[in-house]
Short mmCIF file of C-alpha atoms in Angstrom, two decimals:
data_model
loop_
_atom_site.label_atom_id
_atom_site.label_comp_id
_atom_site.label_asym_id
_atom_site.label_seq_id
_atom_site.Cartn_x
_atom_site.Cartn_y
_atom_site.Cartn_z
CA MET L 1 28.69 82.28 191.09
CA LYS L 2 25.39 84.03 190.62
CA GLN L 3 23.09 84.12 193.59
CA LYS L 4 20.03 81.89 193.57
CA ASN L 5 16.58 83.41 193.62
CA ILE L 6 15.42 82.93 197.22
CA LEU L 7 11.94 83.34 198.66
CA ARG L 8 12.53 83.42 202.42
CA LEU L 9 9.72 82.51 204.82
CA THR L 10 9.88 84.43 208.09
CA GLN L 11 6.19 84.57 208.92
CA ILE L 12 3.43 83.12 206.78
CA ILE L 13 1.17 86.16 207.11
CA THR L 14 3.97 88.53 206.10
CA VAL L 15 4.95 86.44 203.09
CA LEU L 16 1.36 86.10 201.93
CA PHE L 17 0.87 89.88 202.19
CA LEU L 18 4.05 90.67 200.26
CA LEU L 19 3.42 88.19 197.49
CA LEU L 20 -0.15 89.26 196.92
CA LEU L 21 0.85 92.90 196.63
CA SER L 22 4.21 92.63 194.85
CA PRO L 23 5.77 90.90 191.84
CA VAL L 24 8.49 88.32 192.35
CA TYR L 25 11.84 90.05 191.85
CA ALA L 26 14.97 88.55 190.38
CA GLN L 27 17.74 89.30 187.93
CA ASN L 28 18.77 87.17 184.97
CA ASP L 29 22.51 86.46 184.92
CA TYR L 30 24.67 84.54 182.49
CA VAL L 31 27.52 82.07 182.30
CA ILE L 32 29.60 81.15 179.27
CA HIS L 33 28.84 77.65 177.94
CA LEU L 34 31.63 76.06 175.87
CA ASP L 35 30.88 72.94 173.83
CA GLY L 36 34.32 71.28 173.85
CA GLY L 37 34.47 71.38 170.06
CA ASP L 38 34.87 74.80 168.47
CA GLN L 39 34.11 77.37 171.16
CA PHE L 40 36.55 79.32 173.29
CA GLY L 41 37.20 82.84 174.50
CA MET L 42 40.19 85.12 173.97
CA VAL L 43 41.64 88.07 175.83
CA PRO L 44 44.13 89.23 173.19
CA GLN L 45 46.24 91.58 175.31
CA SER L 46 49.76 90.27 175.90
CA SER L 47 50.60 92.69 178.74
CA MET L 48 48.81 90.86 181.54
CA ASN L 49 51.93 90.01 183.53
CA VAL L 50 51.48 89.57 187.26
CA SER L 51 54.16 90.05 189.87
CA THR L 52 55.29 87.52 192.43
CA ALA L 53 51.79 87.46 193.92
CA TRP L 54 48.63 86.42 192.09
CA THR L 55 45.23 84.71 192.17
CA PHE L 56 43.41 82.94 189.33
CA GLU L 57 39.88 81.78 190.00
CA ALA L 58 36.61 80.78 188.33
CA TRP L 59 33.39 78.87 188.77
CA ILE L 60 33.24 75.75 186.58
CA ASN L 61 30.58 73.18 185.72
CA VAL L 62 32.09 70.38 183.63
CA SER L 63 29.82 68.28 181.41
CA SER L 64 32.43 65.79 180.18
CA PHE L 65 36.14 65.54 179.45
CA ILE L 66 38.89 63.32 178.03
CA ALA L 67 41.65 63.01 180.61
CA ALA L 68 44.53 62.76 178.14
CA ASP L 69 43.48 66.00 176.44
CA LYS L 70 44.16 68.21 179.50
CA GLU L 71 41.15 70.33 178.64
CA CYS L 72 41.63 73.91 179.79
CA ILE L 73 39.71 76.19 182.09
CA MET L 74 42.11 78.98 181.15
CA ASP L 75 45.60 79.08 179.68
CA ARG L 76 48.38 81.50 178.81
CA ARG L 77 51.07 79.86 176.73
CA ARG L 78 54.56 79.77 178.30
CA VAL L 79 53.16 81.19 181.55
CA PHE L 80 50.48 79.00 183.18
CA SER L 81 47.66 76.56 182.53
CA PHE L 82 44.57 75.72 184.60
CA TYR L 83 43.17 72.43 183.27
CA LEU L 84 41.24 69.21 183.92
CA ILE L 85 42.93 65.90 184.74
CA ASP L 86 41.79 62.41 185.60
CA LYS L 87 40.62 61.76 189.14
CA GLY L 88 42.63 59.69 191.60
CA SER L 89 41.34 56.63 193.40
CA GLU L 90 38.26 58.15 195.02
CA ALA L 91 34.77 58.68 193.65
CA GLY L 92 34.04 61.48 191.21
CA ASP L 93 34.61 62.24 187.54
CA TYR L 94 37.67 64.48 187.24
CA ALA L 95 40.28 66.58 189.06
CA ILE L 96 42.12 69.84 188.31
CA THR L 97 45.70 71.09 187.97
CA PHE L 98 47.19 74.57 188.00
CA ALA L 99 50.66 74.55 186.40
CA ALA L 100 53.43 77.10 185.93
CA ARG L 101 55.03 76.80 182.48
CA ASP L 102 58.51 77.51 181.10
CA ASN L 103 59.48 79.00 177.71
CA ASP L 104 58.97 75.60 176.09
CA ASP L 105 55.48 75.46 177.61
CA LEU L 106 56.45 72.58 179.90
CA ASN L 107 55.23 72.27 183.48
CA ILE L 108 57.81 73.44 186.00
CA ALA L 109 55.54 73.50 189.06
CA THR L 110 52.06 72.08 189.67
CA LEU L 111 49.17 72.16 192.11
CA ARG L 112 46.82 69.17 191.89
CA SER L 113 43.59 67.83 193.36
CA ASP L 114 43.90 64.13 192.42
CA GLY L 115 45.85 63.04 195.50
CA LEU L 116 48.61 61.42 193.45
CA GLU L 117 51.47 63.70 194.48
CA GLY L 118 52.88 64.25 197.94
CA GLY L 119 51.00 66.89 199.87
CA ASP L 120 47.87 67.18 197.74
CA THR L 121 44.47 65.99 198.91
CA GLU L 122 42.09 64.27 196.53
CA THR L 123 38.81 66.15 196.25
CA GLN L 124 35.76 64.61 194.64
CA MET L 125 34.54 66.58 191.62
CA ASP L 126 31.45 65.45 189.71
CA PHE L 127 30.09 66.31 186.27
CA ASN L 128 27.23 68.82 186.05
CA THR L 129 28.09 70.36 189.42
CA TRP L 130 29.32 73.88 190.11
CA TYR L 131 32.71 74.32 191.83
CA HIS L 132 34.71 77.41 192.69
CA VAL L 133 38.37 76.74 191.82
CA ALA L 134 41.26 79.04 192.69
CA ALA L 135 45.05 79.11 192.65
CA THR L 136 47.02 81.67 194.67
CA TYR L 137 50.66 82.61 195.27
CA ASP L 138 51.99 85.08 197.86
CA GLY L 139 55.64 85.10 196.80
CA ALA L 140 56.52 81.99 198.77
CA THR L 141 53.66 79.50 198.85
CA ALA L 142 51.26 78.50 196.07
CA LYS L 143 47.85 77.08 197.04
CA LEU L 144 44.99 75.35 195.23
CA TYR L 145 41.41 75.63 196.48
CA ILE L 146 38.17 73.88 195.53
CA ASN L 147 35.24 75.76 197.01
CA SER L 148 36.70 76.83 200.35
CA THR L 149 38.92 73.77 200.85
CA GLU L 150 42.68 73.93 200.37
CA THR L 151 43.69 70.84 198.35
CA ASP L 152 47.39 71.43 197.65
CA THR L 153 50.30 73.72 198.55
CA ASP L 154 53.78 74.18 197.12
CA ILE L 155 56.66 76.27 198.49
CA ASP L 156 58.74 77.65 195.63
CA LEU L 157 60.39 81.08 195.36
CA ILE L 158 61.20 80.86 191.64
CA ASN L 159 58.94 78.71 189.47
CA TRP L 160 55.67 80.29 190.59
CA ASP L 161 56.82 83.74 189.45
CA LEU L 162 54.52 84.18 186.44
CA THR L 163 56.04 87.39 185.08
CA THR L 164 57.41 85.62 182.00
CA THR L 165 57.04 87.85 178.94
CA THR L 166 54.94 86.23 176.24
CA GLY L 167 53.30 87.32 173.03
CA ARG L 168 50.14 85.41 173.88
CA GLY L 169 47.03 86.64 175.59
CA LEU L 170 44.68 84.56 177.70
CA THR L 171 42.57 81.75 176.26
CA ILE L 172 39.39 80.64 178.06
CA GLY L 173 38.31 77.03 177.67
CA ALA L 174 41.22 76.09 175.37
CA LYS L 175 44.83 76.93 174.48
CA HIS L 176 46.65 78.23 171.40
CA PRO L 177 49.58 76.33 169.89
CA LEU L 178 53.12 77.64 170.24
CA SER L 179 53.43 78.07 166.49
CA GLY L 180 51.56 77.49 163.28
CA PRO L 181 48.11 78.69 162.19
CA LEU L 182 45.68 80.28 164.60
CA TRP L 183 43.87 77.21 165.89
CA VAL L 184 43.28 75.94 169.37
CA GLN L 185 43.43 72.66 171.23
CA GLN L 186 42.47 71.19 174.60
CA MET L 187 38.99 72.70 174.35
CA SER L 188 36.67 72.22 177.30
CA ASN L 189 33.03 71.12 177.50
CA THR L 190 32.37 73.35 180.47
CA LYS L 191 30.21 76.17 181.77
CA ILE L 192 32.39 78.91 183.27
CA ASP L 193 31.50 81.96 185.34
CA GLU L 194 33.13 84.78 187.34
CA ILE L 195 36.69 84.42 186.07
CA ARG L 196 39.00 86.74 188.00
CA MET L 197 42.75 87.38 187.89
CA SER L 198 44.32 89.42 190.70
CA ASP L 199 47.81 90.73 191.38
CA ILE L 200 47.69 89.63 195.04
CA ALA L 201 47.25 86.29 196.79
CA ARG L 202 43.64 86.66 197.86
CA ALA L 203 42.53 85.08 201.12
CA ILE L 204 39.77 82.50 200.91
CA ASP L 205 37.46 84.91 202.76
CA ASP L 206 37.85 87.32 199.84
CA MET L 207 36.60 84.74 197.34
CA GLN L 208 33.13 83.79 196.18
CA THR L 209 33.04 80.19 197.43
CA ASN L 210 29.33 79.39 197.52
CA THR L 211 26.46 79.83 195.09
CA THR L 212 24.71 82.45 197.21
CA SER L 213 27.68 84.84 197.20
CA ALA L 214 27.22 88.18 195.47
CA PRO L 215 28.96 88.62 192.09
CA TYR L 216 32.44 90.13 192.18
CA THR L 217 33.12 93.79 191.58
CA SER L 218 36.45 95.19 190.42
CA ASP L 219 38.95 96.54 192.94
CA SER L 220 42.49 97.93 192.75
CA ASN L 221 44.00 94.43 192.66
CA THR L 222 41.78 93.14 189.84
CA VAL L 223 43.69 92.53 186.61
CA PHE L 224 40.60 91.29 184.83
CA LEU L 225 37.12 90.11 185.77
CA PHE L 226 34.75 88.22 183.49
CA ASP L 227 31.17 88.23 184.71
CA PHE L 228 29.59 87.36 181.32
CA GLU L 229 26.69 89.73 181.88
CA ASP L 230 26.76 91.36 178.43
CA GLN L 231 24.86 88.85 176.30
CA ARG L 232 25.38 90.73 173.04
CA VAL L 233 24.82 88.48 170.01
CA PRO L 234 26.47 87.07 167.95
CA GLU L 235 29.84 87.96 169.52
CA PRO L 236 29.26 88.74 173.17
CA SER L 237 31.64 91.02 174.97
CA TYR L 238 31.99 89.67 178.48
CA VAL L 239 34.90 91.39 180.19
CA SER L 240 34.64 93.87 183.03
CA GLY L 241 37.29 95.04 185.44
CA VAL L 242 40.50 96.95 184.86
CA GLY L 243 41.48 97.95 181.38
CA PHE L 244 40.93 94.84 179.25
CA THR L 245 38.51 93.91 176.50
CA GLY L 246 37.82 90.38 175.36
CA ASN L 247 35.74 88.85 172.61
CA ALA L 248 34.30 85.42 172.02
CA ASP L 249 36.30 83.92 169.17
CA GLU L 250 33.42 81.63 168.16
CA GLY L 251 30.47 83.72 167.03
CA SER L 252 27.92 81.09 168.05
CA ILE L 253 29.19 80.87 171.61
CA GLU L 254 26.39 80.17 174.07
CA LEU L 255 25.50 82.10 177.19
CA ASP L 256 23.29 80.23 179.65
CA ASP L 257 20.69 82.07 181.70
CA TYR L 258 20.74 81.76 185.49
CA VAL L 259 18.31 83.38 187.91
CA THR L 260 19.56 85.58 190.73
CA PRO L 261 18.08 88.15 193.07
CA GLY L 262 18.31 91.80 192.23
CA GLY L 263 16.30 94.88 191.42
CA LEU L 264 14.84 93.72 188.13
CA ALA L 265 11.40 92.15 187.88
CA LEU L 266 11.09 88.82 186.14
CA PRO L 267 8.28 88.65 183.56
CA VAL L 268 6.15 86.76 186.11
CA GLU L 269 2.57 87.59 187.04
CA LEU L 270 1.55 85.95 190.32
CA THR L 271 -2.21 85.27 190.16
CA SER L 272 -2.71 83.41 193.44
CA PHE L 273 -0.81 82.35 196.55
CA SER L 274 -1.85 80.46 199.67
CA ALA L 275 -0.13 78.87 202.65
CA GLN L 276 -1.46 76.28 205.09
CA VAL L 277 0.09 75.08 208.36
CA ASN L 278 -0.70 71.52 209.42
CA HIS L 279 1.10 69.77 212.30
CA GLY L 280 4.16 71.97 211.98
CA GLU L 281 4.41 71.65 208.18
CA VAL L 282 3.81 74.52 205.78
CA THR L 283 2.25 73.86 202.37
CA LEU L 284 2.56 76.59 199.75
CA ASN L 285 0.42 76.84 196.63
CA TRP L 286 0.76 79.46 193.93
CA GLU L 287 -0.15 80.05 190.31
CA THR L 288 1.46 82.34 187.74
CA ALA L 289 0.02 83.67 184.53
CA THR L 290 3.34 83.73 182.65
CA GLU L 291 6.93 82.81 183.30
CA VAL L 292 9.70 83.66 180.85
CA SER L 293 13.39 82.77 181.25
CA ASN L 294 12.83 81.46 184.75
CA TYR L 295 14.31 78.17 185.90
CA GLY L 296 12.31 78.12 189.13
CA PHE L 297 12.37 79.31 192.70
CA GLU L 298 14.11 78.06 195.80
CA VAL L 299 11.94 78.31 198.88
CA GLN L 300 13.62 78.41 202.28
CA ARG L 301 11.83 78.32 205.62
CA THR L 302 13.39 80.14 208.54
CA MET L 303 12.20 80.46 212.11
CA SER L 304 11.64 83.92 213.58
#
């Protein structure tokens, strides 16, 4: 997930000095926003086989879903599917499943977060909230994570081997049918960011599990990495990583703008800033001349 823009208070005098002499810096980053109706992404290459070790992960923010539709985060026909399911008995709006598929595209092994199968733990997931979701397999044990919490495990030496040869590429936010015309189903009304596929079982410490983590960069175990930073219109190219190119199949696909720290200046002119301390509380006041493409600032106070 993209980092939040953070203005960190260490000492009031220092902050006041810096803000009066410098612009506020941030970098605009993007996530793909699928409408659940006619938008999805495609990675057309069919040679994305992984070995007996893998990791699939993404950040998701679900707006709504229909449980019976099994709306997809990502899917590769006859290989695997990462999709939304109904929640269990606890609070929340939905749950997730990662499933290995056979040649008939039927589930042969599943990891779940609804608490309805032995061994899995129900995890509350709410609409309009960002979650990091990940599935891993090390050749013996498959695991499902939500943020940094392990919600399910499955020991299987055969069914989690995802090296099945298929003529299909990867579909983001939907799935293609097994036959017939080129149309999709199980489309998702979801914002998605930082999709990464790896040919190893990554440890949770090697994953981006909070919203202040830095964006991923490609390494030798990255099969593909979608960071959605190229906002080219009308058909944005959004793949980075190792050797793959993807295109948005729906020309009007939407990329949402999120604010993160970096070396680029926002189009913000700070005209005044003041800070007052009263009985241990700090009150900040500032005015800007213009603000473009900025959702706001998060102010954190730290003691030094």
